[in-house]
Amino acid sequence: MKLVIHEIFTSPNPALEPFADTSSISILFLFIFVTFIISYIVCIFAIFQQSEKHSSLHKTNRRSEETIAKSNERDSLVERIKFSISFFQIHITFSEFKQKIIHIVKKKHQNAKSMESKI
């Protein structure tokens, strides 16, 4: 992914000429990447808290060891599915954001071309 981003902003693409300052672009992508990592960590933390809550509920209920084991397996599977869905939603949001940035860059380039043609 890093290579793709590097190719997008270093290739001789006239649509990206208004954004030739790569330092601001790299800061933007660094911010996006850090935000993505933080959201990933928050999701993992939420899963651990949820599992702790479930385990404390199981301890207060007086079930047999087999029932607790089956419940933990089921809860673990549900949590993994929830985490996968959350991670996929974050990935989709990141992809949509990237598409919006590309659209804005193309639009600014078209505006610059129209201004040049008027002159």
Short mmCIF file of N, CA and C in Angstrom, two decimals:
data_model
loop_
_atom_site.label_atom_id
_atom_site.label_comp_id
_atom_site.label_asym_id
_atom_site.label_seq_id
_atom_site.Cartn_x
_atom_site.Cartn_y
_atom_site.Cartn_z
N MET A 1 0.84 -1.19 0.00
CA MET A 1 0.00 0.00 0.00
C MET A 1 0.88 1.25 0.00
N LYS A 2 1.99 1.18 0.74
CA LYS A 2 2.89 2.32 0.79
C LYS A 2 3.48 2.60 -0.59
N LEU A 3 3.78 1.52 -1.32
CA LEU A 3 4.33 1.66 -2.66
C LEU A 3 3.31 2.30 -3.60
N VAL A 4 2.04 1.91 -3.47
CA VAL A 4 1.00 2.48 -4.32
C VAL A 4 0.85 3.97 -4.05
N ILE A 5 0.84 4.34 -2.77
CA ILE A 5 0.72 5.76 -2.42
C ILE A 5 1.91 6.53 -2.95
N HIS A 6 3.10 5.93 -2.81
CA HIS A 6 4.32 6.59 -3.31
C HIS A 6 4.24 6.78 -4.83
N GLU A 7 3.75 5.76 -5.55
CA GLU A 7 3.65 5.86 -7.00
C GLU A 7 2.62 6.91 -7.42
N ILE A 8 1.53 7.00 -6.66
CA ILE A 8 0.48 7.97 -7.00
C ILE A 8 1.03 9.39 -6.93
N PHE A 9 1.81 9.68 -5.88
CA PHE A 9 2.24 11.06 -5.68
C PHE A 9 3.63 11.37 -6.25
N THR A 10 4.32 10.39 -6.78
CA THR A 10 5.61 10.68 -7.39
C THR A 10 5.59 10.49 -8.90
N SER A 11 4.53 9.91 -9.42
CA SER A 11 4.46 9.72 -10.87
C SER A 11 4.21 11.07 -11.54
N PRO A 12 4.67 11.22 -12.77
CA PRO A 12 4.45 12.49 -13.47
C PRO A 12 3.01 12.61 -13.95
N ASN A 13 2.11 12.80 -13.03
CA ASN A 13 0.69 12.91 -13.33
C ASN A 13 0.30 14.38 -13.27
N PRO A 14 -0.19 14.94 -14.38
CA PRO A 14 -0.53 16.36 -14.37
C PRO A 14 -1.68 16.70 -13.43
N ALA A 15 -2.48 15.72 -13.08
CA ALA A 15 -3.59 15.98 -12.15
C ALA A 15 -3.08 16.30 -10.76
N LEU A 16 -1.86 15.91 -10.46
CA LEU A 16 -1.33 16.11 -9.12
C LEU A 16 -0.37 17.29 -9.02
N GLU A 17 -0.20 18.05 -10.10
CA GLU A 17 0.72 19.19 -10.08
C GLU A 17 0.36 20.22 -9.02
N PRO A 18 -0.94 20.50 -8.77
CA PRO A 18 -1.24 21.47 -7.70
C PRO A 18 -0.76 21.00 -6.33
N PHE A 19 -0.55 19.68 -6.18
CA PHE A 19 -0.11 19.14 -4.91
C PHE A 19 1.32 18.62 -5.02
N ALA A 20 2.18 19.40 -5.61
CA ALA A 20 3.56 18.98 -5.80
C ALA A 20 4.34 18.99 -4.48
N ASP A 21 3.82 19.69 -3.48
CA ASP A 21 4.47 19.72 -2.18
C ASP A 21 4.23 18.39 -1.47
N THR A 22 5.20 17.50 -1.57
CA THR A 22 5.01 16.15 -1.02
C THR A 22 5.05 16.12 0.49
N SER A 23 5.61 17.13 1.12
CA SER A 23 5.67 17.10 2.59
C SER A 23 4.27 17.20 3.19
N SER A 24 3.42 18.05 2.62
CA SER A 24 2.06 18.15 3.15
C SER A 24 1.26 16.89 2.87
N ILE A 25 1.52 16.29 1.71
CA ILE A 25 0.83 15.05 1.37
C ILE A 25 1.30 13.92 2.28
N SER A 26 2.59 13.85 2.53
CA SER A 26 3.09 12.79 3.41
C SER A 26 2.59 12.99 4.84
N ILE A 27 2.45 14.21 5.27
CA ILE A 27 1.90 14.47 6.61
C ILE A 27 0.44 14.04 6.66
N LEU A 28 -0.30 14.31 5.58
CA LEU A 28 -1.71 13.90 5.52
C LEU A 28 -1.82 12.38 5.60
N PHE A 29 -1.02 11.67 4.82
CA PHE A 29 -1.10 10.22 4.85
C PHE A 29 -0.56 9.65 6.16
N LEU A 30 0.40 10.31 6.77
CA LEU A 30 0.86 9.88 8.08
C LEU A 30 -0.26 10.02 9.10
N PHE A 31 -0.98 11.13 9.04
CA PHE A 31 -2.12 11.34 9.93
C PHE A 31 -3.19 10.27 9.70
N ILE A 32 -3.48 9.96 8.44
CA ILE A 32 -4.48 8.93 8.12
C ILE A 32 -4.01 7.58 8.65
N PHE A 33 -2.74 7.27 8.44
CA PHE A 33 -2.21 5.99 8.90
C PHE A 33 -2.25 5.87 10.42
N VAL A 34 -1.87 6.93 11.11
CA VAL A 34 -1.90 6.92 12.58
C VAL A 34 -3.33 6.78 13.08
N THR A 35 -4.26 7.47 12.44
CA THR A 35 -5.67 7.35 12.81
C THR A 35 -6.16 5.93 12.61
N PHE A 36 -5.75 5.32 11.52
CA PHE A 36 -6.14 3.94 11.22
C PHE A 36 -5.59 2.99 12.30
N ILE A 37 -4.35 3.16 12.68
CA ILE A 37 -3.74 2.31 13.71
C ILE A 37 -4.42 2.51 15.06
N ILE A 38 -4.72 3.76 15.40
CA ILE A 38 -5.39 4.03 16.68
C ILE A 38 -6.77 3.39 16.70
N SER A 39 -7.51 3.49 15.61
CA SER A 39 -8.84 2.87 15.58
C SER A 39 -8.73 1.36 15.68
N TYR A 40 -7.70 0.78 15.09
CA TYR A 40 -7.46 -0.66 15.19
C TYR A 40 -7.20 -1.05 16.64
N ILE A 41 -6.38 -0.29 17.34
CA ILE A 41 -6.06 -0.56 18.74
C ILE A 41 -7.31 -0.41 19.61
N VAL A 42 -8.12 0.60 19.33
CA VAL A 42 -9.35 0.81 20.09
C VAL A 42 -10.30 -0.38 19.91
N CYS A 43 -10.39 -0.90 18.69
CA CYS A 43 -11.24 -2.07 18.45
C CYS A 43 -10.75 -3.27 19.26
N ILE A 44 -9.45 -3.49 19.28
CA ILE A 44 -8.90 -4.62 20.04
C ILE A 44 -9.16 -4.42 21.53
N PHE A 45 -8.97 -3.20 22.02
CA PHE A 45 -9.21 -2.92 23.44
C PHE A 45 -10.68 -3.16 23.79
N ALA A 46 -11.59 -2.75 22.91
CA ALA A 46 -13.02 -2.94 23.16
C ALA A 46 -13.36 -4.43 23.21
N ILE A 47 -12.73 -5.22 22.37
CA ILE A 47 -12.99 -6.67 22.38
C ILE A 47 -12.52 -7.27 23.70
N PHE A 48 -11.33 -6.87 24.18
CA PHE A 48 -10.85 -7.41 25.45
C PHE A 48 -11.74 -7.00 26.61
N GLN A 49 -12.22 -5.76 26.60
CA GLN A 49 -13.12 -5.34 27.68
C GLN A 49 -14.42 -6.12 27.64
N GLN A 50 -14.93 -6.34 26.44
CA GLN A 50 -16.17 -7.08 26.29
C GLN A 50 -16.00 -8.52 26.79
N SER A 51 -14.86 -9.12 26.46
CA SER A 51 -14.63 -10.50 26.91
C SER A 51 -14.48 -10.57 28.43
N GLU A 52 -13.86 -9.54 29.03
CA GLU A 52 -13.75 -9.51 30.49
C GLU A 52 -15.13 -9.38 31.14
N LYS A 53 -15.99 -8.58 30.51
CA LYS A 53 -17.34 -8.41 31.04
C LYS A 53 -18.10 -9.74 30.97
N HIS A 54 -17.93 -10.44 29.84
CA HIS A 54 -18.59 -11.73 29.69
C HIS A 54 -18.07 -12.74 30.71
N SER A 55 -16.76 -12.75 30.93
CA SER A 55 -16.21 -13.72 31.87
C SER A 55 -16.66 -13.42 33.30
N SER A 56 -16.79 -12.15 33.66
CA SER A 56 -17.26 -11.84 35.01
C SER A 56 -18.73 -12.22 35.17
N LEU A 57 -19.52 -12.09 34.11
CA LEU A 57 -20.91 -12.52 34.18
C LEU A 57 -21.00 -14.04 34.35
N HIS A 58 -20.10 -14.74 33.65
CA HIS A 58 -20.11 -16.20 33.75
C HIS A 58 -19.71 -16.66 35.15
N LYS A 59 -18.82 -15.91 35.80
CA LYS A 59 -18.38 -16.31 37.14
C LYS A 59 -19.50 -16.13 38.16
N THR A 60 -20.31 -15.08 37.99
CA THR A 60 -21.39 -14.86 38.94
C THR A 60 -22.50 -15.90 38.77
N ASN A 61 -22.71 -16.34 37.55
CA ASN A 61 -23.69 -17.41 37.33
C ASN A 61 -23.03 -18.74 37.70
N ARG A 62 -23.81 -19.60 38.30
CA ARG A 62 -23.24 -20.89 38.73
C ARG A 62 -23.60 -21.97 37.71
N ARG A 63 -22.77 -21.98 36.66
CA ARG A 63 -22.97 -22.99 35.63
C ARG A 63 -21.89 -24.05 35.76
N SER A 64 -22.10 -25.12 35.06
CA SER A 64 -21.08 -26.17 35.06
C SER A 64 -19.92 -25.74 34.18
N GLU A 65 -18.77 -26.42 34.31
CA GLU A 65 -17.57 -26.08 33.54
C GLU A 65 -17.79 -26.25 32.05
N GLU A 66 -18.54 -27.25 31.65
CA GLU A 66 -18.79 -27.50 30.23
C GLU A 66 -19.61 -26.36 29.62
N THR A 67 -20.62 -25.90 30.32
CA THR A 67 -21.46 -24.83 29.81
C THR A 67 -20.66 -23.54 29.66
N ILE A 68 -19.79 -23.26 30.64
CA ILE A 68 -18.95 -22.06 30.57
C ILE A 68 -18.01 -22.15 29.38
N ALA A 69 -17.40 -23.30 29.16
CA ALA A 69 -16.48 -23.47 28.03
C ALA A 69 -17.20 -23.26 26.71
N LYS A 70 -18.39 -23.83 26.57
CA LYS A 70 -19.16 -23.66 25.33
C LYS A 70 -19.55 -22.20 25.13
N SER A 71 -19.95 -21.53 26.19
CA SER A 71 -20.33 -20.12 26.10
C SER A 71 -19.14 -19.25 25.72
N ASN A 72 -17.98 -19.54 26.31
CA ASN A 72 -16.77 -18.78 25.98
C ASN A 72 -16.38 -18.96 24.52
N GLU A 73 -16.48 -20.18 24.01
CA GLU A 73 -16.18 -20.42 22.60
C GLU A 73 -17.13 -19.63 21.71
N ARG A 74 -18.42 -19.68 22.03
CA ARG A 74 -19.42 -18.96 21.25
C ARG A 74 -19.17 -17.45 21.33
N ASP A 75 -18.92 -16.94 22.55
CA ASP A 75 -18.65 -15.52 22.71
C ASP A 75 -17.40 -15.10 21.96
N SER A 76 -16.38 -15.95 22.00
CA SER A 76 -15.14 -15.65 21.29
C SER A 76 -15.39 -15.56 19.79
N LEU A 77 -16.17 -16.49 19.28
CA LEU A 77 -16.49 -16.47 17.85
C LEU A 77 -17.28 -15.22 17.49
N VAL A 78 -18.25 -14.87 18.31
CA VAL A 78 -19.05 -13.66 18.05
C VAL A 78 -18.17 -12.43 18.09
N GLU A 79 -17.26 -12.35 19.05
CA GLU A 79 -16.36 -11.20 19.14
C GLU A 79 -15.44 -11.11 17.93
N ARG A 80 -14.94 -12.25 17.47
CA ARG A 80 -14.08 -12.22 16.28
C ARG A 80 -14.86 -11.76 15.05
N ILE A 81 -16.09 -12.18 14.94
CA ILE A 81 -16.92 -11.75 13.81
C ILE A 81 -17.18 -10.25 13.91
N LYS A 82 -17.52 -9.76 15.11
CA LYS A 82 -17.74 -8.32 15.29
C LYS A 82 -16.49 -7.53 14.95
N PHE A 83 -15.32 -8.02 15.38
CA PHE A 83 -14.08 -7.34 15.09
C PHE A 83 -13.81 -7.31 13.59
N SER A 84 -14.06 -8.43 12.91
CA SER A 84 -13.84 -8.48 11.46
C SER A 84 -14.74 -7.48 10.75
N ILE A 85 -15.98 -7.39 11.19
CA ILE A 85 -16.91 -6.44 10.57
C ILE A 85 -16.43 -5.01 10.83
N SER A 86 -16.02 -4.71 12.05
CA SER A 86 -15.52 -3.37 12.38
C SER A 86 -14.29 -3.03 11.55
N PHE A 87 -13.36 -3.96 11.44
CA PHE A 87 -12.14 -3.73 10.67
C PHE A 87 -12.48 -3.49 9.20
N PHE A 88 -13.42 -4.26 8.66
CA PHE A 88 -13.83 -4.09 7.27
C PHE A 88 -14.47 -2.72 7.06
N GLN A 89 -15.29 -2.28 8.01
CA GLN A 89 -15.92 -0.96 7.91
C GLN A 89 -14.87 0.14 7.93
N ILE A 90 -13.84 0.00 8.77
CA ILE A 90 -12.77 0.99 8.82
C ILE A 90 -12.03 1.01 7.49
N HIS A 91 -11.77 -0.16 6.92
CA HIS A 91 -11.07 -0.25 5.63
C HIS A 91 -11.89 0.42 4.54
N ILE A 92 -13.22 0.21 4.53
CA ILE A 92 -14.08 0.84 3.53
C ILE A 92 -14.06 2.35 3.71
N THR A 93 -14.13 2.83 4.94
CA THR A 93 -14.09 4.26 5.20
C THR A 93 -12.78 4.86 4.71
N PHE A 94 -11.66 4.18 4.96
CA PHE A 94 -10.36 4.65 4.51
C PHE A 94 -10.31 4.70 2.99
N SER A 95 -10.86 3.68 2.32
CA SER A 95 -10.88 3.65 0.85
C SER A 95 -11.73 4.79 0.29
N GLU A 96 -12.88 5.04 0.91
CA GLU A 96 -13.74 6.14 0.46
C GLU A 96 -13.02 7.48 0.63
N PHE A 97 -12.31 7.64 1.73
CA PHE A 97 -11.58 8.88 1.98
C PHE A 97 -10.49 9.08 0.93
N LYS A 98 -9.79 8.00 0.58
CA LYS A 98 -8.75 8.06 -0.44
C LYS A 98 -9.36 8.46 -1.79
N GLN A 99 -10.52 7.89 -2.13
CA GLN A 99 -11.19 8.23 -3.38
C GLN A 99 -11.61 9.71 -3.39
N LYS A 100 -12.06 10.23 -2.27
CA LYS A 100 -12.44 11.64 -2.19
C LYS A 100 -11.23 12.54 -2.41
N ILE A 101 -10.09 12.16 -1.84
CA ILE A 101 -8.87 12.95 -2.03
C ILE A 101 -8.49 12.96 -3.50
N ILE A 102 -8.53 11.81 -4.15
CA ILE A 102 -8.19 11.74 -5.58
C ILE A 102 -9.16 12.57 -6.40
N HIS A 103 -10.44 12.53 -6.05
CA HIS A 103 -11.45 13.32 -6.76
C HIS A 103 -11.18 14.82 -6.61
N ILE A 104 -10.82 15.23 -5.40
CA ILE A 104 -10.53 16.66 -5.16
C ILE A 104 -9.32 17.09 -5.95
N VAL A 105 -8.30 16.24 -5.99
CA VAL A 105 -7.09 16.57 -6.74
C VAL A 105 -7.42 16.72 -8.22
N LYS A 106 -8.19 15.81 -8.77
CA LYS A 106 -8.57 15.89 -10.19
C LYS A 106 -9.40 17.14 -10.46
N LYS A 107 -10.30 17.46 -9.55
CA LYS A 107 -11.15 18.63 -9.73
C LYS A 107 -10.32 19.92 -9.70
N LYS A 108 -9.34 20.00 -8.79
CA LYS A 108 -8.48 21.18 -8.74
C LYS A 108 -7.65 21.31 -10.00
N HIS A 109 -7.21 20.17 -10.52
CA HIS A 109 -6.44 20.20 -11.76
C HIS A 109 -7.31 20.68 -12.92
N GLN A 110 -8.56 20.23 -12.98
CA GLN A 110 -9.47 20.68 -14.02
C GLN A 110 -9.74 22.19 -13.88
N ASN A 111 -9.89 22.65 -12.64
CA ASN A 111 -10.09 24.08 -12.42
C ASN A 111 -8.87 24.87 -12.86
N ALA A 112 -7.68 24.33 -12.59
CA ALA A 112 -6.45 25.01 -13.01
C ALA A 112 -6.35 25.06 -14.53
N LYS A 113 -6.74 23.98 -15.20
CA LYS A 113 -6.72 23.96 -16.66
C LYS A 113 -7.71 24.97 -17.23
N SER A 114 -8.89 25.04 -16.63
CA SER A 114 -9.89 25.98 -17.14
C SER A 114 -9.44 27.43 -16.92
N MET A 115 -8.73 27.68 -15.80
CA MET A 115 -8.20 29.02 -15.56
C MET A 115 -7.11 29.35 -16.58
N GLU A 116 -6.27 28.38 -16.92
CA GLU A 116 -5.23 28.60 -17.91
C GLU A 116 -5.82 28.85 -19.30
N SER A 117 -6.90 28.14 -19.62
CA SER A 117 -7.51 28.33 -20.93
C SER A 117 -8.21 29.69 -21.03
N LYS A 118 -8.69 30.22 -19.92
CA LYS A 118 -9.31 31.54 -19.93
C LYS A 118 -8.28 32.63 -20.13
N ILE A 119 -7.07 32.38 -19.64
CA ILE A 119 -5.99 33.37 -19.76
C ILE A 119 -5.45 33.28 -21.15
#
